[in-house]
Structures are given as C-alpha cells and as structure tokens.
Coordinates of C-alpha atoms in Angstrom, one line a residue:
X1 CA 9.1 -23.3 -1.5
X2 CA 8.7 -24.6 -5.0
X3 CA 11.7 -24.9 -7.3
X4 CA 11.6 -28.0 -9.5
X5 CA 8.9 -26.8 -12.0
X6 CA 11.5 -25.9 -14.6
X7 CA 13.5 -29.1 -14.0
X8 CA 15.5 -30.7 -11.2
X9 CA 17.4 -28.2 -9.0
X10 CA 20.2 -29.4 -6.7
X11 CA 21.7 -26.0 -5.7
X12 CA 20.4 -23.1 -3.6
X13 CA 16.7 -22.9 -4.5
X14 CA 16.6 -19.2 -3.5
X15 CA 18.8 -18.4 -6.5
X16 CA 16.3 -18.2 -9.4
X17 CA 17.3 -18.8 -13.0
X18 CA 18.7 -15.7 -14.7
X19 CA 16.4 -14.2 -17.3
X20 CA 16.4 -11.1 -19.5
X21 CA 18.9 -8.5 -18.2
X22 CA 20.1 -11.0 -15.7
X23 CA 21.7 -13.1 -18.5
X24 CA 25.2 -11.8 -19.2
X25 CA 24.5 -8.7 -17.0
X26 CA 27.2 -6.1 -17.8
X27 CA 29.6 -5.4 -15.0
X28 CA 30.0 -1.8 -15.9
X29 CA 27.3 0.8 -15.5
X30 CA 25.6 1.2 -18.9
X31 CA 24.7 4.5 -20.5
X32 CA 21.0 3.8 -20.8
X33 CA 18.8 2.2 -18.1
X34 CA 15.1 1.8 -17.5
X35 CA 15.3 2.5 -13.7
X36 CA 18.2 4.2 -11.9
X37 CA 18.1 3.9 -8.1
X38 CA 20.3 6.4 -6.3
X39 CA 21.3 5.1 -2.9
X40 CA 21.6 1.6 -1.3
X41 CA 19.7 2.4 1.8
X42 CA 16.6 0.3 2.9
X43 CA 14.3 1.9 0.4
X44 CA 16.7 1.5 -2.5
X45 CA 17.7 -2.1 -1.7
X46 CA 14.1 -3.3 -1.2
X47 CA 13.2 -1.7 -4.6
X48 CA 16.2 -3.5 -6.2
X49 CA 15.0 -6.8 -4.7
X50 CA 11.5 -6.2 -6.0
X51 CA 12.6 -5.1 -9.5
X52 CA 14.9 -8.1 -9.7
X53 CA 11.6 -10.1 -10.3
X54 CA 11.1 -8.0 -13.5
X55 CA 14.1 -9.2 -15.5
X56 CA 13.3 -7.6 -18.8
X57 CA 13.7 -4.2 -17.1
X58 CA 17.2 -2.8 -17.0
X59 CA 17.6 -1.6 -13.4
X60 CA 20.8 -0.3 -11.9
X61 CA 21.5 1.0 -8.3
X62 CA 24.3 3.4 -7.6
X63 CA 26.0 4.2 -4.3
X64 CA 28.7 6.7 -3.4
X65 CA 30.3 4.3 -0.9
X66 CA 32.8 2.0 -2.3
X67 CA 31.3 -1.1 -0.6
X68 CA 28.6 -2.5 1.6
X69 CA 27.5 -0.6 4.7
X70 CA 29.2 -1.9 7.8
X71 CA 27.6 0.0 10.6
X72 CA 24.0 1.0 10.2
X73 CA 22.4 3.7 12.2
X74 CA 18.9 2.2 12.3
X75 CA 18.2 -1.1 14.1
X76 CA 14.4 -1.4 14.9
X77 CA 12.6 -3.9 12.7
X78 CA 8.8 -3.8 13.2
X79 CA 6.5 -6.7 12.7
X80 CA 5.2 -5.4 9.4
X81 CA 8.8 -5.3 8.1
X82 CA 9.4 -8.9 9.2
X83 CA 6.2 -9.8 7.4
X84 CA 7.6 -8.2 4.3
X85 CA 10.9 -10.1 4.8
X86 CA 8.8 -13.3 4.8
X87 CA 7.7 -12.4 1.2
X88 CA 11.4 -11.8 0.2
X89 CA 12.4 -15.1 1.7
X90 CA 14.6 -14.3 4.7
X91 CA 12.4 -13.6 7.7
X92 CA 13.4 -16.8 9.5
X93 CA 17.1 -16.2 9.1
X94 CA 17.1 -12.6 10.2
X95 CA 14.9 -13.4 13.1
X96 CA 17.4 -16.1 14.2
X97 CA 20.2 -13.5 14.5
X98 CA 18.2 -10.6 15.9
X99 CA 17.3 -9.5 19.4
X100 CA 13.6 -10.0 20.0
X101 CA 11.6 -7.5 22.0
X102 CA 8.8 -9.1 24.1
X103 CA 8.3 -6.4 26.7
X104 CA 9.2 -2.9 27.7
X105 CA 10.1 -1.7 31.2
X106 CA 9.4 1.8 32.4
X107 CA 11.6 3.5 35.0
X108 CA 10.8 6.7 36.9
X109 CA 12.0 8.5 40.1
X110 CA 11.5 6.5 43.3
X111 CA 8.9 8.3 45.4
X112 CA 10.8 7.5 48.5
X113 CA 14.2 8.6 47.1
X114 CA 13.5 10.8 44.1
X115 CA 17.1 11.1 43.1
X116 CA 17.1 7.4 42.4
X117 CA 15.1 5.6 39.6
X118 CA 12.7 2.7 40.1
X119 CA 11.0 0.3 37.8
X120 CA 7.3 1.2 37.7
X121 CA 5.9 -1.1 35.0
X122 CA 6.5 -3.9 32.5
X123 CA 4.4 -3.8 29.4
X124 CA 4.1 -6.6 26.8
X125 CA 5.4 -5.4 23.4
X126 CA 2.3 -6.9 21.6
X127 CA -0.4 -7.3 24.2
X128 CA -3.2 -7.8 21.7
X129 CA -1.3 -10.3 19.5
X130 CA -1.7 -8.1 16.4
X131 CA 0.9 -10.1 14.5
X132 CA 2.4 -13.5 14.4
X133 CA 5.7 -11.8 13.5
X134 CA 8.1 -10.5 16.2
X135 CA 9.5 -7.0 16.9
X136 CA 13.2 -7.3 16.3
X137 CA 16.4 -5.3 16.7
X138 CA 19.2 -5.9 14.1
X139 CA 21.8 -3.8 12.5
X140 CA 20.6 -2.0 9.4
X141 CA 23.7 -3.3 7.6
X142 CA 22.4 -6.9 7.9
X143 CA 19.0 -5.9 6.6
X144 CA 20.7 -4.5 3.5
X145 CA 22.8 -7.6 3.2
X146 CA 19.7 -9.8 3.0
X147 CA 18.0 -7.5 0.5
X148 CA 21.1 -7.4 -1.6
X149 CA 21.1 -11.2 -1.6
X150 CA 17.5 -11.2 -2.7
X151 CA 18.3 -8.7 -5.5
X152 CA 21.3 -10.7 -6.7
X153 CA 19.4 -14.0 -6.6
X154 CA 16.4 -12.7 -8.6
X155 CA 16.2 -13.3 -12.3
X156 CA 17.5 -9.8 -13.1
X157 CA 20.7 -10.4 -11.0
X158 CA 20.7 -6.9 -9.6
X159 CA 23.9 -5.8 -7.7
X160 CA 24.9 -2.3 -6.6
X161 CA 27.3 -0.2 -8.6
X162 CA 29.5 1.2 -5.9
X163 CA 31.6 4.3 -6.1
X164 CA 29.3 6.5 -8.1
X165 CA 28.2 9.9 -6.7
X166 CA 25.0 11.6 -7.9
X167 CA 25.7 15.1 -9.2
X168 CA 22.5 16.3 -10.7
X169 CA 19.8 15.6 -13.3
X170 CA 17.8 17.1 -16.1
X171 CA 14.4 16.0 -17.5
X172 CA 13.3 16.2 -21.1
X173 CA 9.9 14.4 -21.5
X174 CA 10.3 14.2 -25.3
X175 CA 13.2 11.9 -25.1
X176 CA 13.0 8.0 -25.0
X177 CA 15.2 8.2 -21.9
X178 CA 13.9 11.4 -20.4
X179 CA 16.1 11.8 -17.3
X180 CA 19.8 12.6 -17.8
X181 CA 21.8 11.9 -14.6
X182 CA 25.2 13.2 -14.0
X183 CA 27.4 10.9 -11.9
X184 CA 31.0 11.1 -10.8
X185 CA 33.3 8.1 -10.1
X186 CA 34.8 8.5 -6.5
X187 CA 37.3 5.7 -6.5
X188 CA 39.5 3.5 -8.7
X189 CA 41.4 4.3 -11.8
X190 CA 38.4 6.4 -13.1
X191 CA 38.3 8.5 -9.9
X192 CA 36.9 12.0 -10.7
X193 CA 35.5 11.1 -14.1
X194 CA 32.0 12.4 -14.7
X195 CA 29.6 10.9 -17.1
X196 CA 25.9 11.0 -18.0
X197 CA 23.4 8.1 -17.5
X198 CA 20.1 8.3 -19.3
X199 CA 17.1 6.7 -17.6
X200 CA 13.4 6.3 -18.1
X201 CA 12.8 6.7 -14.3
X202 CA 15.0 7.8 -11.4
X203 CA 14.4 7.0 -7.7
X204 CA 16.2 9.0 -5.1
X205 CA 16.9 6.8 -2.0
X206 CA 19.8 9.0 -1.0
X207 CA 18.9 10.1 2.5
X208 CA 18.1 13.3 4.4
X209 CA 20.6 15.3 2.4
X210 CA 19.2 14.0 -0.9
X211 CA 20.7 15.4 -4.0
X212 CA 17.8 13.9 -6.0
X213 CA 15.3 15.9 -3.9
X214 CA 17.2 19.1 -4.5
X215 CA 17.4 18.4 -8.2
X216 CA 13.6 18.2 -8.6
X217 CA 13.0 21.3 -6.5
X218 CA 11.5 19.6 -3.4
X219 CA 12.3 21.0 0.1
X220 CA 11.8 19.5 3.5
X221 CA 9.4 21.7 5.6
X222 CA 8.4 21.3 9.2
X223 CA 9.5 21.9 12.8
X224 CA 13.0 23.0 13.6
X225 CA 15.1 20.7 15.8
X226 CA 15.0 21.9 19.4
X227 CA 15.9 18.9 21.5
X228 CA 19.2 17.0 21.3
X229 CA 19.9 13.3 22.1
X230 CA 23.2 11.4 22.2
X231 CA 23.1 7.9 20.9
X232 CA 25.7 5.3 21.5
X233 CA 26.1 1.6 20.8
X234 CA 28.3 0.3 23.6
X235 CA 29.7 -2.7 25.5
X236 CA 29.6 -2.0 29.2
X237 CA 29.5 -3.5 32.7
X238 CA 26.6 -2.3 34.8
X239 CA 24.4 -3.2 37.7
X240 CA 21.3 -1.9 36.1
X241 CA 19.0 -5.0 36.2
X242 CA 17.1 -4.4 32.9
X243 CA 20.1 -3.8 30.7
X244 CA 18.8 -6.6 28.3
X245 CA 15.2 -5.2 28.2
X246 CA 13.9 -2.4 26.2
X247 CA 13.4 0.5 28.7
X248 CA 12.1 4.0 28.9
X249 CA 13.9 5.7 31.8
X250 CA 13.0 9.1 33.3
X251 CA 14.9 10.7 36.1
X252 CA 14.0 13.5 38.5
X253 CA 16.4 15.8 36.7
X254 CA 14.3 15.6 33.6
X255 CA 16.9 13.6 31.8
X256 CA 15.7 10.5 29.9
X257 CA 17.1 7.4 28.3
X258 CA 15.7 5.1 25.8
X259 CA 17.5 1.7 26.1
X260 CA 17.5 -0.8 23.3
X261 CA 19.4 -4.1 23.6
X262 CA 21.1 -5.1 20.4
X263 CA 21.5 -8.4 18.6
X264 CA 24.4 -10.7 19.5
X265 CA 24.2 -10.2 23.2
X266 CA 26.2 -7.7 25.4
X267 CA 25.8 -4.8 22.9
X268 CA 23.1 -2.2 23.6
X269 CA 22.1 1.2 22.3
X270 CA 21.2 4.2 24.5
X271 CA 19.5 7.4 23.4
X272 CA 20.6 9.8 26.1
X273 CA 18.7 13.1 26.6
X274 CA 21.0 16.1 26.2
X275 CA 18.3 18.7 26.8
X276 CA 17.0 21.7 24.8
X277 CA 19.1 23.1 22.0
X278 CA 19.6 26.9 22.6
X279 CA 19.2 29.3 19.7
X280 CA 22.1 29.1 17.4
X281 CA 23.6 26.4 19.6
X282 CA 23.2 23.3 17.5
X283 CA 26.8 23.1 16.4
X284 CA 28.0 22.9 20.0
X285 CA 25.5 20.2 20.8
X286 CA 26.6 18.2 17.7
X287 CA 30.1 18.3 19.1
X288 CA 29.2 16.7 22.5
X289 CA 32.0 14.2 23.2
X290 CA 31.2 10.6 24.0
X291 CA 32.6 11.1 27.5
X292 CA 29.9 13.6 28.3
X293 CA 27.1 11.4 26.9
X294 CA 28.3 8.5 29.1
X295 CA 28.5 10.9 32.2
X296 CA 24.9 12.0 31.4
X297 CA 23.8 8.4 31.2
X298 CA 25.2 7.7 34.6
X299 CA 23.5 10.7 36.1
X300 CA 20.1 9.5 34.8
X301 CA 20.7 5.9 35.9
X302 CA 21.4 6.7 39.6
X303 CA 21.7 4.7 41.8
X304 CA 23.0 2.3 39.1
X305 CA 26.3 2.7 37.3
X306 CA 27.5 2.2 33.8
X307 CA 31.1 1.3 33.1
X308 CA 31.5 1.6 29.3
X309 CA 34.3 -0.7 28.0
X310 CA 33.9 -0.2 24.3
X311 CA 32.0 2.3 22.0
X312 CA 31.0 0.7 18.6
X313 CA 29.4 3.9 17.3
X314 CA 28.0 7.1 18.6
X315 CA 26.4 10.3 17.4
X316 CA 24.4 13.3 18.4
X317 CA 21.2 14.3 16.7
X318 CA 18.5 16.9 17.1
X319 CA 14.9 15.9 16.9
X320 CA 13.2 17.6 13.9
X321 CA 10.0 16.6 12.0
X322 CA 10.0 17.4 8.3
X323 CA 8.1 16.4 5.2
X324 CA 8.2 17.3 1.5
X325 CA 5.1 18.5 -0.2
X326 CA 5.5 15.8 -2.9
X327 CA 7.3 12.6 -3.4
X328 CA 7.9 13.0 -7.2
X329 CA 8.8 15.6 -9.8
X330 CA 5.3 16.6 -10.7
X331 CA 4.9 20.1 -9.4
X332 CA 1.3 20.6 -10.5
X333 CA -0.9 17.4 -10.2
X334 CA -3.5 19.2 -12.4
X335 CA -1.1 19.5 -15.3
X336 CA -1.6 15.9 -16.5
X337 CA 2.2 15.3 -16.5
X338 CA 3.2 12.0 -15.2
X339 CA 6.2 11.5 -12.8
X340 CA 9.7 10.5 -14.0
X341 CA 11.7 11.0 -10.7
X342 CA 10.7 9.9 -7.3
X343 CA 12.1 10.3 -3.7
X344 CA 11.8 7.8 -0.9
X345 CA 12.6 7.4 2.8
X346 CA 14.7 10.1 4.6
X347 CA 14.8 12.0 1.3
X348 CA 11.2 13.0 1.8
X349 CA 10.4 12.5 5.5
X350 CA 12.6 12.9 8.7
X351 CA 11.8 12.4 12.3
X352 CA 13.4 11.1 15.5
X353 CA 14.9 7.6 15.8
X354 CA 13.1 6.8 19.0
X355 CA 9.9 5.4 17.5
X356 CA 12.0 3.0 15.4
X357 CA 10.2 3.9 12.2
X358 CA 12.7 5.3 9.8
X359 CA 14.0 2.2 8.2
X360 CA 10.6 0.5 8.3
X361 CA 8.7 3.2 6.6
X362 CA 11.4 3.7 4.1
X363 CA 11.3 0.0 3.1
X364 CA 7.5 0.3 2.6
X365 CA 8.1 3.3 0.4
X366 CA 10.4 1.2 -1.8
X367 CA 8.1 -1.8 -1.8
X368 CA 5.1 0.4 -2.8
X369 CA 6.9 2.0 -5.8
X370 CA 9.0 -1.0 -7.0
X371 CA 6.2 -3.2 -8.3
X372 CA 4.5 -0.2 -9.9
X373 CA 7.6 0.7 -11.9
X374 CA 7.7 -3.0 -12.9
X375 CA 4.2 -3.0 -14.2
X376 CA 4.5 0.2 -16.1
X377 CA 7.8 -0.7 -17.7
X378 CA 6.6 -4.1 -18.8
X379 CA 3.5 -2.4 -20.2
X380 CA 1.1 -4.3 -18.0
X381 CA -0.3 -1.0 -16.5
X382 CA -0.6 2.6 -17.7
X383 CA 1.9 5.1 -16.5
X384 CA -0.8 6.8 -14.4
X385 CA -0.2 4.0 -11.9
X386 CA 3.0 5.8 -10.8
X387 CA 1.0 8.8 -9.6
X388 CA -0.4 6.7 -6.8
X389 CA 3.0 6.4 -5.1
X390 CA 3.2 10.0 -3.9
X391 CA -0.6 10.0 -3.1
X392 CA -0.3 6.9 -0.9
X393 CA 3.0 7.3 0.8
X394 CA 2.9 11.0 1.7
X395 CA -0.2 10.4 3.8
X396 CA 1.7 7.6 5.6
X397 CA 4.7 9.8 6.2
X398 CA 2.5 12.6 7.6
X399 CA 0.9 10.2 10.1
X400 CA 4.3 8.9 11.1
X401 CA 5.5 12.4 11.9
X402 CA 2.4 13.1 13.9
X403 CA 2.9 9.9 15.9
X404 CA 6.6 10.6 16.4
X405 CA 6.0 14.1 17.6
X406 CA 3.8 12.7 20.4
X407 CA 6.2 9.9 21.4
X408 CA 9.4 12.0 21.3
X409 CA 7.7 14.9 23.2
X410 CA 6.5 12.5 25.9
X411 CA 10.0 10.9 26.1
X412 CA 11.5 14.4 26.7
X413 CA 9.0 15.4 29.4
X414 CA 9.8 15.5 33.1
X415 CA 7.9 12.9 35.2
X416 CA 6.1 15.6 37.2
X417 CA 4.8 17.1 33.9
X418 CA 2.5 14.1 33.3
X419 CA -1.0 14.4 34.7
X420 CA -1.2 10.6 35.0
X421 CA 2.0 8.9 36.2
X422 CA 1.2 5.9 33.9
X423 CA 0.6 8.1 30.8
X424 CA 3.8 7.1 28.9
X425 CA 3.3 3.3 29.2
X426 CA -0.5 3.7 28.5
X427 CA 0.4 5.6 25.3
X428 CA 2.9 2.9 24.3
X429 CA 0.3 0.1 24.8
X430 CA -2.6 2.0 23.2
X431 CA -0.8 2.9 20.0
X432 CA 1.2 -0.3 19.5
X433 CA -0.5 -1.1 16.2
X434 CA 1.0 2.1 14.7
X435 CA 4.7 1.5 15.4
X436 CA 4.2 -2.2 14.5
X437 CA 3.4 -1.0 11.0
X438 CA -0.2 -2.1 10.7
X439 CA -2.1 1.2 10.7
X440 CA -1.4 2.1 7.1
X441 CA -4.8 2.2 5.2
X442 CA -4.7 3.3 1.6
X443 CA -7.5 5.5 0.3
X444 CA -9.6 4.5 -2.8
X445 CA -7.7 4.9 -6.0
X446 CA -7.1 3.1 -9.3
X447 CA -5.5 0.2 -7.3
X448 CA -7.6 0.2 -4.2
X449 CA -11.4 0.0 -4.5
X450 CA -14.1 1.3 -2.2
X451 CA -15.2 -0.7 0.8
X452 CA -18.8 -1.2 -0.5
X453 CA -18.7 -5.0 0.1
X454 CA -16.4 -5.0 3.2
X455 CA -19.0 -6.9 5.3
X456 CA -18.2 -10.0 3.2
X457 CA -14.8 -10.2 4.9
X458 CA -14.5 -7.8 7.8
X459 CA -11.2 -9.2 8.9
X460 CA -9.5 -8.0 5.7
X461 CA -10.1 -4.3 5.7
X462 CA -9.8 -2.8 2.2
X463 CA -6.7 -0.6 2.0
X464 CA -4.9 -2.4 4.9
X465 CA -2.4 -5.2 4.7
X466 CA -3.7 -8.7 4.2
X467 CA -3.6 -10.2 7.8
X468 CA -2.7 -13.9 7.6
X469 CA -4.4 -16.8 9.4
X470 CA -3.8 -20.5 9.6
X471 CA -5.2 -23.0 7.0
X472 CA -4.5 -26.6 6.0
X473 CA -3.1 -27.4 2.5
X474 CA -5.2 -30.0 0.9
X475 CA -2.6 -31.9 -1.1
X476 CA -0.4 -32.7 1.9
X477 CA -2.3 -31.7 5.0
X478 CA 0.3 -29.2 6.2
X479 CA -1.0 -26.5 8.5
X480 CA 0.3 -23.2 7.1
X481 CA -0.2 -19.4 7.5
X482 CA -2.1 -18.4 4.3
X483 CA -0.4 -15.0 4.0
X484 CA 3.1 -16.5 4.3
X485 CA 2.7 -18.4 1.0
X486 CA 2.8 -15.1 -0.9
X487 CA 6.2 -14.1 -2.3
X488 CA 7.4 -10.6 -3.3
X489 CA 7.2 -11.7 -7.0
X490 CA 5.2 -8.8 -8.3
X491 CA 2.0 -10.8 -8.7
X492 CA -1.6 -9.9 -7.8
X493 CA -3.3 -12.3 -5.5
X494 CA -6.9 -13.5 -5.6
X495 CA -8.0 -15.3 -2.5
X496 CA -11.2 -17.2 -3.2
X497 CA -13.0 -18.0 0.1
X498 CA -15.4 -20.6 -1.1
X499 CA -19.1 -20.9 -0.2
X500 CA -20.3 -23.9 1.8
X501 CA -20.5 -26.3 -1.2
X502 CA -17.9 -29.0 -1.5
X503 CA -15.4 -29.0 -4.4
X504 CA -17.1 -30.1 -7.7
X505 CA -20.6 -29.2 -6.7
X506 CA -22.5 -26.6 -8.7
X507 CA -21.8 -23.5 -6.6
X508 CA -20.8 -19.8 -6.7
X509 CA -17.2 -21.0 -6.3
X510 CA -17.5 -23.3 -9.3
X511 CA -19.1 -20.6 -11.5
X512 CA -16.4 -18.0 -10.5
X513 CA -13.7 -20.5 -11.5
X514 CA -15.2 -21.1 -14.9
X515 CA -15.5 -17.3 -15.4
X516 CA -11.9 -16.7 -14.4
X517 CA -10.7 -19.4 -16.8
X518 CA -12.8 -18.6 -19.8
X519 CA -14.4 -15.2 -19.8
X520 CA -12.8 -12.5 -22.1
X521 CA -13.5 -10.1 -19.2
X522 CA -11.5 -12.1 -16.8
X523 CA -8.3 -10.4 -15.6
X524 CA -6.5 -13.7 -16.1
X525 CA -7.1 -13.4 -19.8
X526 CA -5.4 -9.9 -19.9
X527 CA -2.2 -11.7 -18.8
X528 CA -2.2 -14.3 -21.5
X529 CA -2.2 -18.0 -21.0
X530 CA 0.0 -20.6 -19.2
X531 CA 3.1 -19.1 -17.7
X532 CA 2.2 -15.5 -18.8
X533 CA -1.0 -15.8 -16.8
X534 CA 0.8 -17.2 -13.8
X535 CA 3.4 -14.3 -14.0
X536 CA 0.6 -11.8 -13.3
X537 CA -1.7 -13.7 -10.9
X538 CA -1.5 -16.1 -7.9
X539 CA -5.0 -17.6 -7.2
X540 CA -5.7 -19.5 -4.0
X541 CA -9.0 -21.2 -2.9
X542 CA -9.9 -21.8 0.7
X543 CA -12.8 -24.3 1.3
X544 CA -14.9 -24.3 4.4
X545 CA -14.2 -28.0 4.8
X546 CA -11.2 -29.6 6.5
X547 CA -8.4 -30.6 4.1
X548 CA -9.3 -34.3 4.2
X549 CA -12.8 -33.5 3.1
X550 CA -11.8 -31.7 -0.1
X551 CA -11.5 -33.9 -3.1
X552 CA -8.5 -32.4 -4.9
X553 CA -9.5 -33.9 -8.3
X554 CA -12.8 -32.1 -8.1
X555 CA -11.2 -28.7 -7.5
X556 CA -11.6 -26.5 -10.7
X557 CA -8.5 -26.3 -12.8
X558 CA -8.0 -22.6 -12.5
X559 CA -7.0 -23.2 -8.9
X560 CA -4.5 -25.9 -10.1
X561 CA -2.5 -24.1 -12.8
X562 CA 0.0 -25.7 -15.0
X563 CA 3.6 -24.4 -14.6
X564 CA 6.9 -24.6 -16.4
X565 CA 8.0 -26.2 -19.6
X566 CA 6.6 -29.7 -18.5
X567 CA 3.1 -28.3 -17.8
X568 CA 3.2 -29.6 -14.3
X569 CA 0.1 -29.2 -12.2
X570 CA 0.5 -27.0 -9.1
X571 CA -1.6 -28.5 -6.3
X572 CA -0.4 -26.2 -3.6
X573 CA -3.0 -23.4 -4.0
X574 CA -5.9 -25.3 -2.5
X575 CA -6.7 -25.2 1.2
X576 CA -9.2 -26.2 3.8
X577 CA -9.7 -24.7 7.3
X578 CA -7.3 -25.6 10.0
X579 CA -8.7 -28.1 12.6
X580 CA -8.3 -25.7 15.5
X581 CA -8.7 -22.3 13.8
X582 CA -11.4 -21.6 11.2
X583 CA -10.2 -18.7 9.1
X584 CA -13.8 -17.9 8.1
X585 CA -14.7 -17.3 11.8
X586 CA -11.4 -15.6 12.7
X587 CA -11.6 -13.1 9.8
X588 CA -15.3 -12.6 9.7
X589 CA -15.8 -14.1 6.2
X590 CA -19.3 -14.5 4.9
X591 CA -20.3 -18.2 4.7
X592 CA -21.7 -17.5 1.2
X593 CA -18.1 -16.9 0.2
X594 CA -15.9 -13.9 -0.6
X595 CA -13.2 -12.9 -3.0
X596 CA -10.3 -10.9 -1.6
X597 CA -8.0 -9.1 -4.0
X598 CA -4.5 -8.3 -2.8
X599 CA -1.9 -6.0 -4.4
X600 CA 1.7 -7.2 -5.0
X601 CA 2.8 -5.2 -1.9
X602 CA 0.4 -7.2 0.3
X603 CA -2.4 -4.6 0.7
X604 CA -6.1 -5.5 0.3
X605 CA -7.4 -3.9 -2.9
X606 CA -11.0 -5.1 -2.8
X607 CA -13.4 -7.5 -1.1
X608 CA -16.4 -8.6 -3.1
X609 CA -18.9 -11.4 -3.5
X610 CA -18.1 -14.5 -5.6
X611 CA -20.9 -13.5 -8.0
X612 CA -19.7 -10.0 -8.6
X613 CA -17.5 -10.7 -11.6
X614 CA -18.5 -7.3 -13.2
X615 CA -16.9 -5.4 -10.3
X616 CA -13.7 -7.6 -10.5
X617 CA -13.5 -7.1 -14.3
X618 CA -14.0 -3.3 -14.0
X619 CA -11.3 -3.0 -11.4
X620 CA -8.6 -4.7 -13.5
X621 CA -9.7 -3.1 -16.8
X622 CA -8.6 0.3 -15.5
X623 CA -5.3 -1.2 -14.2
X624 CA -4.1 -3.8 -16.8
X625 CA -3.3 -3.1 -20.4

C-alpha cells in the first residue's frame, strides 16, 4: 500500500484525500446529480465504492430503509468476490471474520437402514486449486459495511442517503439531466414529502420487486416457482457430526437439506426441502411456520436430532428462474439511442439461493457498470461504452440461471432418481469453476479484443479475469501476487511481460517503453502527462530474470512513473520472476514477451506481442477520447 506520495500520512491510509465532490459534500440530497443509484444492496454499494474513485462525478445512492442492513439474506462469498474485495482493500479483514469452506460432505440414505442417513462422500471445495482466494460464508450486512467504508473513504466521500423511497421516473433525452426521478421521504420531519431528483444516469439496484425495472418497462420472464424451501439461521444443539461442515443431505423420503455453517461459530443455515408447490398453493407454503420447518429438518436428519434453541432469521421461498430481456432502458438496440437507466442484480435476474450466486453476480454487475459510468461522465470514453453493460452481463445472468436450474433440480431429486449414486457430488466437483465465479468470459466488443494473439499468453484468456501468480518485486525483493497489486481505482492495466533481454539492453521491451512514453499514438498520451497519465493507466513490467538480476536504474522510466506534487519516483511497478514459481511457465507466456491489457474490472481485454503497437493504439483509439 502506498500513501506518502502526496506528503506524510499518519492517519488511516485507507482514507484517501477528499477531492472534487468529496470536499464539502452536501449532507442533503441535491436536486441534480450525475448518477443516482437506487438501493444499497451488493450491486449498489460496490458501484458506490467504485464511483467514489471518480470524485468529479456527483454520485448519490438512496435507500428506503432508515439505516444500514442488519440481517442480510445472502451469505455465500465466492472466490471471485474475495478477489474483488482484495482490489477494494478489505479481503483480509472480511476473511478473518468469515467461515471458510474447505470441503463439502454428502449424506444419503444408509443402504442397510434406508430410513437413516449416512455420509457417503467428502469433496474438497476447490480440488483443482483454481484460486488462491477462499470460499467464504459471511452475513451480507457485513459485506455492505465494508463496501460502505470503501465508498466513504474514497475521494468522493460517498455515503448512502437513507429514508428515500423510489416512486417513479421519466426520461427526456433532450435535457441536460435527462432522467427525472420522483422520491418520497419515509422518515423524519419530512416524512411523506415527495420531490424530484434530476440525474444524468440512474441505476436500479432495488431488488426482485424493482421499481426502476417497472419504470423502464422491463419484466422478468422465465420458469414459475414450483418447489418450496424453508430457510433458517439458527443456534441449536445436535448430534449430527457434520454440523460445522457444508453438507448436501438427501433422505429416503425425498426431503433434502443444504447445510451452511455461518461465521462466528455455532450459527448455521439450513435450506429445508418443503416439497412441490401445488397449483395456487404458494401463499399457504409461504406461511409455513418455523416449527414445521424445524420438524421437517428433524425428519430428514434421522437418526440425528436437532434441538433449535434460537432462530436468528427464517423465511420460505419458492425456486423460480427469471431474467429480463434487457438490463437498460433501450428497447430497440438498432435505434442508436444510448442508455440512461440501468438495472442490476435481482432487479434483472432471480434464481434459487442454494448455488450461492445472487450476491456474487450482483456485485460483478455493479463492478462492471461502475467504471464505465466513471469513464463516460469524465469524458474519457464515448457514451457508447455504456451499451456494453447489458450485452456483457445479460449473458452471464443467463448462464447463471442455466447452472442454478441444474443444481437446484438435482438438490430436489430423490436419491433413487439418480442413475449414478455419486452424480450430485460429481456435478459439484466438475462444475466448481462456475460457482467460484471464474467462468465469465466476455465476448469481443469495444472493450474486449479478439483472441488472435492468445498464444502469446495462454494463461490469460482474453475475456476472462486476470488470474494472478507470484512474482518478486525488484526494489525490495518482496514476493507478491501480481494481481493483488491492482486496486479498484478505475485504471486500465498494462502488464508488460518482457522478452529475455535484461533491463537496459536494446530489446522489444525497451522499444515498447519508448513508444509508450513518446508516441502520439500511445494510449498514455491520450490521458495527458504526469498525474493525469497515472490516473488512467497502471503499467507494470515483469522481467524473466530474478529480482536481484534486474538493475532498477536501467529499467525504462515509463515503468517508474513520477507521482504526486513532489514528483517522487514509483519503483514498485518492476518485478522479476519468483524463485520457486516462474510466472512465464505457469501462465504459458511466450519467451519473446507479451503485453496483457486488463480492464478496470480485472478482465483481460487483449493479449498481444510487444511489437504490435499498432494493435494497441487502435484498441484504445476507439475507447478513449
């Protein structure tokens, strides 16, 4: 972490200096804003945290509740989300308080006593080691707390405006602030007062009953719910031996339980199968009392018993899979009209909770859109960039729903309905990369190039997230994860994997550095000079030599930028290979070198040779103004 480049800092280094809108930020909700986020759920709060890095944009986030969420419904944090939290600066802290899933146990009817259940398998949660980050369980409310802290500590000092209910919106593209949003105060001395907020862009992060979605004429379409589950967070005394292990439990009666231990010890969540929902019987199922859910859980757990001592929260839900036809307000993509209103998370895709994907996918929706709004509103990129949000995230949501249909259907099946008794655990192991969040692969677009030169770095697939590996920093010899050095600061990243020459030698790496620094076609020169250039790009070079064999004074200056008012030289962007793990071998990087371009949301935008500056220039010319 760097924090002295603007002068000595003795306080919390995570609290960045206030800039732009963050200086004397008004406490009351203003009449005109650049971005109005509706809802402080996971998508809304991660977007606020990202836009707090764009302090010259006036961003406000409203919430009907009068304060922070206290009990969150979601709790599964997949490895991709923890990777994202690393970029926002709190992965280590949330990991410390979370429950960590390392394996999953599978219980089925005992062949000798079918009315009893028996453990049949234990499966590692990440058998292939697809990520260095863990799979966690932690209350959604704590995730929102950390994102709120990140938003408040960013230069824009974004904090939620609680107690405002969204009522509706109208769009007039001819206005400077085209979206007029009607809100009503729900608490305090202004309770009941309605007013209009005018915004350049509005983002609906307001859940499955989204008012923003309705206002732009979107509807959720898909399968009707036909299977009900009771869910409860409880403290209990039990003789079930795997009560602190994630379990899939199937009984002879056909009833199933998905057991999720919770953070803090003792607390656990159970998804208890309540069976098929009869036609027109959903209201009765929704009213299932907690006593009946506990009774059903005990029946499934036979011969073990569950003595519930306290219920922290419970609910009943019916599994339904629905998706909107678009994630923005553009009804006809061929019209040439650009979007002004967007929807994210449960507002545009709903599914069961058992795959643990809702909060995770919602946060990636917000991360995807946040930096794009930042670039358009700071006039770095054309407004057409915003059309990529719906195009990219709708495909991800459709894939999620397809996966969840498979998983939830399998969880609801009777054991005898499986052709292979080990089919459930085999599916869990075979598909682990998807629920971990690493199967997203964006198609070619204005921000993701084709994979024509993929062979130069096969371990960084174009369109997928940048997969970290260990390197050694030259200036101090510290072994580090390369990907962990990237912050969620809205910058593009250029990873220059050098050819075999050493620093200072005439080489492709040296020539690329000179072009980046001086060519009018270089994307760095679109961003200006000095701090302006650093605000847009983060460039790192990785040499094939070990750190002690790289002469730091011979490294080109473009890899050692000057920062801050004192023009200090940043030496922390230069790396060598780790002594016990060569990133070039591990990620299949051509020994002639390669350039990997990574988007602000951590997805690989292009892989190309060190010599192909024309391709690099053309890519950014369509993106940067």
